mmCIF file of N, CA and C in Angstrom:
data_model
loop_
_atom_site.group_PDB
_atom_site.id
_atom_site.type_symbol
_atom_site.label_atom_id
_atom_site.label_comp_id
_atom_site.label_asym_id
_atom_site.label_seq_id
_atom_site.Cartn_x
_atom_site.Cartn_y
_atom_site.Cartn_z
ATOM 1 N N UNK M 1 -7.809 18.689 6.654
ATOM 2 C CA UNK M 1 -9.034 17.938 6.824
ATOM 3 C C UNK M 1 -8.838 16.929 7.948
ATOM 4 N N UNK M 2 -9.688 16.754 8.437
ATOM 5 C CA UNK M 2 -9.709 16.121 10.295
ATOM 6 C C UNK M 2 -9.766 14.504 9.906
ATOM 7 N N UNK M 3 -9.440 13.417 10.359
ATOM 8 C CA UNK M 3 -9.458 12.087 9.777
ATOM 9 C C UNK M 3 -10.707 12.047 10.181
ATOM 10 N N UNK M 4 -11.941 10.750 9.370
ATOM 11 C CA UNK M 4 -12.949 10.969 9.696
ATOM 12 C C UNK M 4 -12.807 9.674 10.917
ATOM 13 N N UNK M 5 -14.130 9.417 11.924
ATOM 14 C CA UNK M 5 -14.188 9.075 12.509
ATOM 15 C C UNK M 5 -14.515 7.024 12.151
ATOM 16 N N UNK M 6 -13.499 6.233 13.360
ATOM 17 C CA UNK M 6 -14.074 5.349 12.813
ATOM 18 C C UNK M 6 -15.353 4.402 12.777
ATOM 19 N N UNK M 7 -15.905 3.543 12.161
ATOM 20 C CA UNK M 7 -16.632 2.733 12.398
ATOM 21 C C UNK M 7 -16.736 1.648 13.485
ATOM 22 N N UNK M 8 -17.584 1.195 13.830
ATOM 23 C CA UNK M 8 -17.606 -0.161 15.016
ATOM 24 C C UNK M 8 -16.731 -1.181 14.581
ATOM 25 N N UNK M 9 -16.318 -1.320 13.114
ATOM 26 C CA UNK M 9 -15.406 -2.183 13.315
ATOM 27 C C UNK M 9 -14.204 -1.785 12.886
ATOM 28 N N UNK M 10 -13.962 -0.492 13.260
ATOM 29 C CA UNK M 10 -12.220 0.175 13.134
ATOM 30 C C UNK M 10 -12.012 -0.007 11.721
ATOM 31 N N UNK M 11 -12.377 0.493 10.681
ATOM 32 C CA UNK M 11 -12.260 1.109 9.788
ATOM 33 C C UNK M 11 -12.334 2.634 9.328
ATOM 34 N N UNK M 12 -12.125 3.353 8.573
ATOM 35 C CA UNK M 12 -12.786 4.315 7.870
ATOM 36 C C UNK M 12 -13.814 4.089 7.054
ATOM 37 N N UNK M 13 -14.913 5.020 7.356
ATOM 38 C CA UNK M 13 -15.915 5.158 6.450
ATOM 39 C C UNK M 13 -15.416 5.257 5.129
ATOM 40 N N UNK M 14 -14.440 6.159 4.761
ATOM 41 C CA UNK M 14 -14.031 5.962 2.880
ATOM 42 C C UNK M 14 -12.256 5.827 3.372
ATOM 43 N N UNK M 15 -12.075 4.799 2.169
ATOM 44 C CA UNK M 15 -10.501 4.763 2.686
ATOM 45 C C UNK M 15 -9.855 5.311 1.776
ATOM 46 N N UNK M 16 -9.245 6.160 1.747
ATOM 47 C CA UNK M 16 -8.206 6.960 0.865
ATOM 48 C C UNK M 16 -7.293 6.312 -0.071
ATOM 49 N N UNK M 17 -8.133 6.029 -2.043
ATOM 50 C CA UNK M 17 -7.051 5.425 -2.759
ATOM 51 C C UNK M 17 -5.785 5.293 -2.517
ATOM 52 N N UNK M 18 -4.972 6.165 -2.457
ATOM 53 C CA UNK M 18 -3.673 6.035 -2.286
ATOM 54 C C UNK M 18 -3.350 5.269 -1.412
ATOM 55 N N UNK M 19 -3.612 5.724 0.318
ATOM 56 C CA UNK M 19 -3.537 4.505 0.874
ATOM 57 C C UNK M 19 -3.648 3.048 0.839
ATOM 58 N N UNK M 20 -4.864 2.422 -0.185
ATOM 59 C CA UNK M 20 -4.722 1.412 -0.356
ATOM 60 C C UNK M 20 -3.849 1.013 -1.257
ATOM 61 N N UNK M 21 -3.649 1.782 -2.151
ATOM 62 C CA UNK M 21 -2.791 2.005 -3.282
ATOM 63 C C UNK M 21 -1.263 1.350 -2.216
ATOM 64 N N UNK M 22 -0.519 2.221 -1.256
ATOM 65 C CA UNK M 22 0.461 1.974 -0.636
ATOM 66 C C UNK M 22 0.595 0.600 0.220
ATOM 67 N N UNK M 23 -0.588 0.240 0.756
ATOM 68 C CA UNK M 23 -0.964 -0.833 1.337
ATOM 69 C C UNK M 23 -0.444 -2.192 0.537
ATOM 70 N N UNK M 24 -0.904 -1.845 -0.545
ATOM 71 C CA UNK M 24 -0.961 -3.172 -1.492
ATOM 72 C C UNK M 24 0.318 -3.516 -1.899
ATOM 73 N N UNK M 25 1.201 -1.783 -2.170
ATOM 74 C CA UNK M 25 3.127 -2.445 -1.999
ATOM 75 C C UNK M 25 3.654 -2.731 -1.279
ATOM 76 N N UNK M 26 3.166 -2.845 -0.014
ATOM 77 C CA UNK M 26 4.030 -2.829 1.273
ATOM 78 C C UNK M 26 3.840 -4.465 0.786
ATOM 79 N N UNK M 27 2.491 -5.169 0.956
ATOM 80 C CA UNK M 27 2.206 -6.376 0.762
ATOM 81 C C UNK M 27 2.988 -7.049 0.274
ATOM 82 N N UNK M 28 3.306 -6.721 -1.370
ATOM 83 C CA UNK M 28 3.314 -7.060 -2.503
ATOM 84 C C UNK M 28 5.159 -7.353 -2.151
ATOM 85 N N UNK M 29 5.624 -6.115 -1.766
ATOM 86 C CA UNK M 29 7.465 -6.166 -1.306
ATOM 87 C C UNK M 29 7.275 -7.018 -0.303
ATOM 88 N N UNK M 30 6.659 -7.221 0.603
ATOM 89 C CA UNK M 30 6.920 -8.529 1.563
ATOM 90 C C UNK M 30 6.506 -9.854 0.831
ATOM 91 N N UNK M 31 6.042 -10.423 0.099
ATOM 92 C CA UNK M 31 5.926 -11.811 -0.584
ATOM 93 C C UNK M 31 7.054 -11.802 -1.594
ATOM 94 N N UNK M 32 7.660 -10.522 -2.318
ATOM 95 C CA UNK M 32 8.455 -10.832 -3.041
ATOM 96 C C UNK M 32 10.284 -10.736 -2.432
ATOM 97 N N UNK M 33 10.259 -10.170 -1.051
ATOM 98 C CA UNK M 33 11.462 -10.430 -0.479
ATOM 99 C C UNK M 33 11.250 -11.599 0.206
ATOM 100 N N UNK M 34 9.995 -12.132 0.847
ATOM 101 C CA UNK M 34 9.993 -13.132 1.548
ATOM 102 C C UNK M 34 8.785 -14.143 1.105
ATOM 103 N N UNK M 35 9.746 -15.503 0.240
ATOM 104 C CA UNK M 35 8.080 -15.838 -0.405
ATOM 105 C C UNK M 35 8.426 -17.332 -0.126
ATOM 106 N N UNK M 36 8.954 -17.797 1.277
ATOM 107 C CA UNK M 36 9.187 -18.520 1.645
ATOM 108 C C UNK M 36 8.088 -18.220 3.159
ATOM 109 N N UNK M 37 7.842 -17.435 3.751
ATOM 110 C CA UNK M 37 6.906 -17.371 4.495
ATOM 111 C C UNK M 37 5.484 -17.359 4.698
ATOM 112 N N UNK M 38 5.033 -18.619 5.709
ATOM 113 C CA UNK M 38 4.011 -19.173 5.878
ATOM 114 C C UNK M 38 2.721 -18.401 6.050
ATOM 115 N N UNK M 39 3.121 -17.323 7.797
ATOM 116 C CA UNK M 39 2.031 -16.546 8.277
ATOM 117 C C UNK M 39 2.098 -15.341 7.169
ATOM 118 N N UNK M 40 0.267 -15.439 7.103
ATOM 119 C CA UNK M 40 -0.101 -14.476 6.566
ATOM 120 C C UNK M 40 -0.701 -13.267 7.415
ATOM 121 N N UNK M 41 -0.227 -12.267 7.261
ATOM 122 C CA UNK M 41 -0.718 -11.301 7.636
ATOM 123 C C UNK M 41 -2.133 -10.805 7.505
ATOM 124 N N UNK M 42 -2.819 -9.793 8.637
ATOM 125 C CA UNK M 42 -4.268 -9.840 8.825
ATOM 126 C C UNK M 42 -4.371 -8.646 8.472
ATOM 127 N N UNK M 43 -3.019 -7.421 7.835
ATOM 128 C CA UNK M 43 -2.965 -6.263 7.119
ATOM 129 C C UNK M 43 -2.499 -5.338 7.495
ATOM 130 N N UNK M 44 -2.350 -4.721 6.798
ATOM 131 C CA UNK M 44 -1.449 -3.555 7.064
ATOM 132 C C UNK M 44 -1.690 -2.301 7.960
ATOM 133 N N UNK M 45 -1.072 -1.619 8.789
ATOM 134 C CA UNK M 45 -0.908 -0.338 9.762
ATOM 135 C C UNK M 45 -0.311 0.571 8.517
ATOM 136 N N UNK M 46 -0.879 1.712 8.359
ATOM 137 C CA UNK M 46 -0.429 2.451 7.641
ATOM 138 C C UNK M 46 -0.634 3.953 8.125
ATOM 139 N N UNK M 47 0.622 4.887 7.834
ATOM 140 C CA UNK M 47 0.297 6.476 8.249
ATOM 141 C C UNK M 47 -0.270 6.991 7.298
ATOM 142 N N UNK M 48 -1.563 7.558 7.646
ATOM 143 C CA UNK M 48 -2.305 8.274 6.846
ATOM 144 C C UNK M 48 -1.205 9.877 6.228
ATOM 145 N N UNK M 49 0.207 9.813 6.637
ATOM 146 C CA UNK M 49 0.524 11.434 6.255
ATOM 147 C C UNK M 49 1.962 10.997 5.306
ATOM 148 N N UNK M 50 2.758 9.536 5.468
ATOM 149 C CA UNK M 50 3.930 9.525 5.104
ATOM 150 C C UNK M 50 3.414 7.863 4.039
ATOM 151 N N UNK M 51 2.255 7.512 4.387
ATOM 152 C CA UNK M 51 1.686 6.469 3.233
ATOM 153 C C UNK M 51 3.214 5.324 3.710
ATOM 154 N N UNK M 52 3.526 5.677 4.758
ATOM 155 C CA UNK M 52 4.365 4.130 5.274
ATOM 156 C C UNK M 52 3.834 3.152 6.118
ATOM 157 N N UNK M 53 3.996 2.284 6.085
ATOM 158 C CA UNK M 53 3.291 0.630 6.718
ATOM 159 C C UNK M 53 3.889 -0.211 6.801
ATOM 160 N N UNK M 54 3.528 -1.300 7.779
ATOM 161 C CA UNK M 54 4.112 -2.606 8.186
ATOM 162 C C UNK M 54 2.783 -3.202 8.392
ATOM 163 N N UNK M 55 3.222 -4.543 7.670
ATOM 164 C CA UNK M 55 2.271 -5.660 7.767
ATOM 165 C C UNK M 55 2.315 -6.007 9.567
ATOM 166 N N UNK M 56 0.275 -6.387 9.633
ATOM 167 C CA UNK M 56 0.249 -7.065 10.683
ATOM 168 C C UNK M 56 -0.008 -8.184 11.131
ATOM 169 N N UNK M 57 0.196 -8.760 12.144
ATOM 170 C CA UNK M 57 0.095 -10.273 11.886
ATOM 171 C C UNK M 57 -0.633 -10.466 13.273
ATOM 172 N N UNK M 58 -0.927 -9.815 14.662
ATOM 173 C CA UNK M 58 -1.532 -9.891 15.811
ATOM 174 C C UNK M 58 -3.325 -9.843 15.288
ATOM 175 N N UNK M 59 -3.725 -10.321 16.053
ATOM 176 C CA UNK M 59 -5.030 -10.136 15.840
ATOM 177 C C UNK M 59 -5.631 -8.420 16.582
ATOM 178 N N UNK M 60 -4.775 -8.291 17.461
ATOM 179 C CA UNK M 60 -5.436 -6.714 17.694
ATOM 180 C C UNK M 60 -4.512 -5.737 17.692
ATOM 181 N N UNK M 61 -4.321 -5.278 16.312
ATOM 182 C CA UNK M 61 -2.950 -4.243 15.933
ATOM 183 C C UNK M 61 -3.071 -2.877 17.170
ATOM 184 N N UNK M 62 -2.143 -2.362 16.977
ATOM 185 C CA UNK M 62 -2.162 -1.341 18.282
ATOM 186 C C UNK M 62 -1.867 -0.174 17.237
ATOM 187 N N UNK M 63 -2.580 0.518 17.256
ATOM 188 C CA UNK M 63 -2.400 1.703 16.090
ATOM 189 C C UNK M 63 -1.954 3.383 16.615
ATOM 190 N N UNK M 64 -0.507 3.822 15.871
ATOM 191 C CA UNK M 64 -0.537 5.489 16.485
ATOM 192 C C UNK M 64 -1.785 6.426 16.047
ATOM 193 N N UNK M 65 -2.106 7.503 16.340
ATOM 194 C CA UNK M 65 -2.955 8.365 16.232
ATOM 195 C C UNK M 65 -3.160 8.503 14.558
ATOM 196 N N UNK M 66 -1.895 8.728 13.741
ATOM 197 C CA UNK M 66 -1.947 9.031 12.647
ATOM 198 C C UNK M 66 -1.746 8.009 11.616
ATOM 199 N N UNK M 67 -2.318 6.534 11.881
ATOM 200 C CA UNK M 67 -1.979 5.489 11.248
ATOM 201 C C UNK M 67 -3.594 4.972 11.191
ATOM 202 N N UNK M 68 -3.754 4.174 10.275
ATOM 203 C CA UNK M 68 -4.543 3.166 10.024
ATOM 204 C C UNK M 68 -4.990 1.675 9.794
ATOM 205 N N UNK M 69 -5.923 1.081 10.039
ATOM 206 C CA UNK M 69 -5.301 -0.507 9.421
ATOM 207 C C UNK M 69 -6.185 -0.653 8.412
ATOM 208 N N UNK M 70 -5.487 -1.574 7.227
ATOM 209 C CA UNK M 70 -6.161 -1.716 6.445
ATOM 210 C C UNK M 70 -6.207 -3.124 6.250
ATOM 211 N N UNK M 71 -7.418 -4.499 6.171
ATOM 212 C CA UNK M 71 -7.507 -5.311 6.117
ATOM 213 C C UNK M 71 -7.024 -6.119 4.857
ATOM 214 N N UNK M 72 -7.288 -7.523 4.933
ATOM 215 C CA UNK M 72 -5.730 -8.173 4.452
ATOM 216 C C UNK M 72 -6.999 -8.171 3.093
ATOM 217 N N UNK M 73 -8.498 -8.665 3.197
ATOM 218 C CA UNK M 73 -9.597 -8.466 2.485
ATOM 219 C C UNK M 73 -9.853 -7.247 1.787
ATOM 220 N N UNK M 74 -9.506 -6.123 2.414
ATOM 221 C CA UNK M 74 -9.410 -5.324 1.035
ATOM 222 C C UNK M 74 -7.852 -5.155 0.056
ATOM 223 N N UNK M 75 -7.014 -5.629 0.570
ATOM 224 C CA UNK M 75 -5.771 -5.198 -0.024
ATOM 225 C C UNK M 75 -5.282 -6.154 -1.283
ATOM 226 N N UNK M 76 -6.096 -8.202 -0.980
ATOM 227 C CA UNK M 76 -5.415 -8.973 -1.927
ATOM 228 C C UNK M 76 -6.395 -8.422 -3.199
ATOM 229 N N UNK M 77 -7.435 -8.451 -3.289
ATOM 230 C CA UNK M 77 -8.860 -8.102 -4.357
ATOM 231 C C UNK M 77 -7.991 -6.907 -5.603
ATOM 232 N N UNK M 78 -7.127 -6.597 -5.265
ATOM 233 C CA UNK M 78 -6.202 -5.411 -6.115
ATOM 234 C C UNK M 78 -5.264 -6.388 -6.794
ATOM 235 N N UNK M 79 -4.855 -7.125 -6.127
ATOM 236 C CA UNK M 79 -3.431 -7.625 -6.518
ATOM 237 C C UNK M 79 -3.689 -8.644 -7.393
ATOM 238 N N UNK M 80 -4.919 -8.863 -7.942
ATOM 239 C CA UNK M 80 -4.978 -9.989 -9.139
ATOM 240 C C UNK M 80 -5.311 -9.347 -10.608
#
């Protein structure tokens, strides 16, 4: 299935549970290895095929073909 195309503001039209699902541990392992750090991240880059990610912290992430970003607004709304 072809990734769908994004929106004007660089999203996906539907974002793939899992992905956010993965999003939210990447998060979740960075506050709990590092919970002495200030900057918060504006969210995660994630590969839509290996569900791996790194938090971002630039305001204009630079994304590979097969990656996504997922905002920091949809990812904390899970974690409570």
């Amino acid at each position: 299935m072809p990734p769908s195309a994004p929106e004007p503001h660089g999203l996906p039209p539907m974002l793939d549970p899992g992905l956010l699902k993965a999003a939210r541990q990447i998060y979740r392992t960075y506050y709990e290895v590092h919970p002495e750090e200030m900057q918060r991240p504006i969210g995660v880059a994630i590969s839509r095929k290996t569900r791996r990610g790194k938090l971002i912290f630039s305001e204009r992430p630079v994304l590979l073909p097969s990656e996504c970003f997922i905002p920091l607004s949809q990812i904390e709304p899970g974690l409570h």
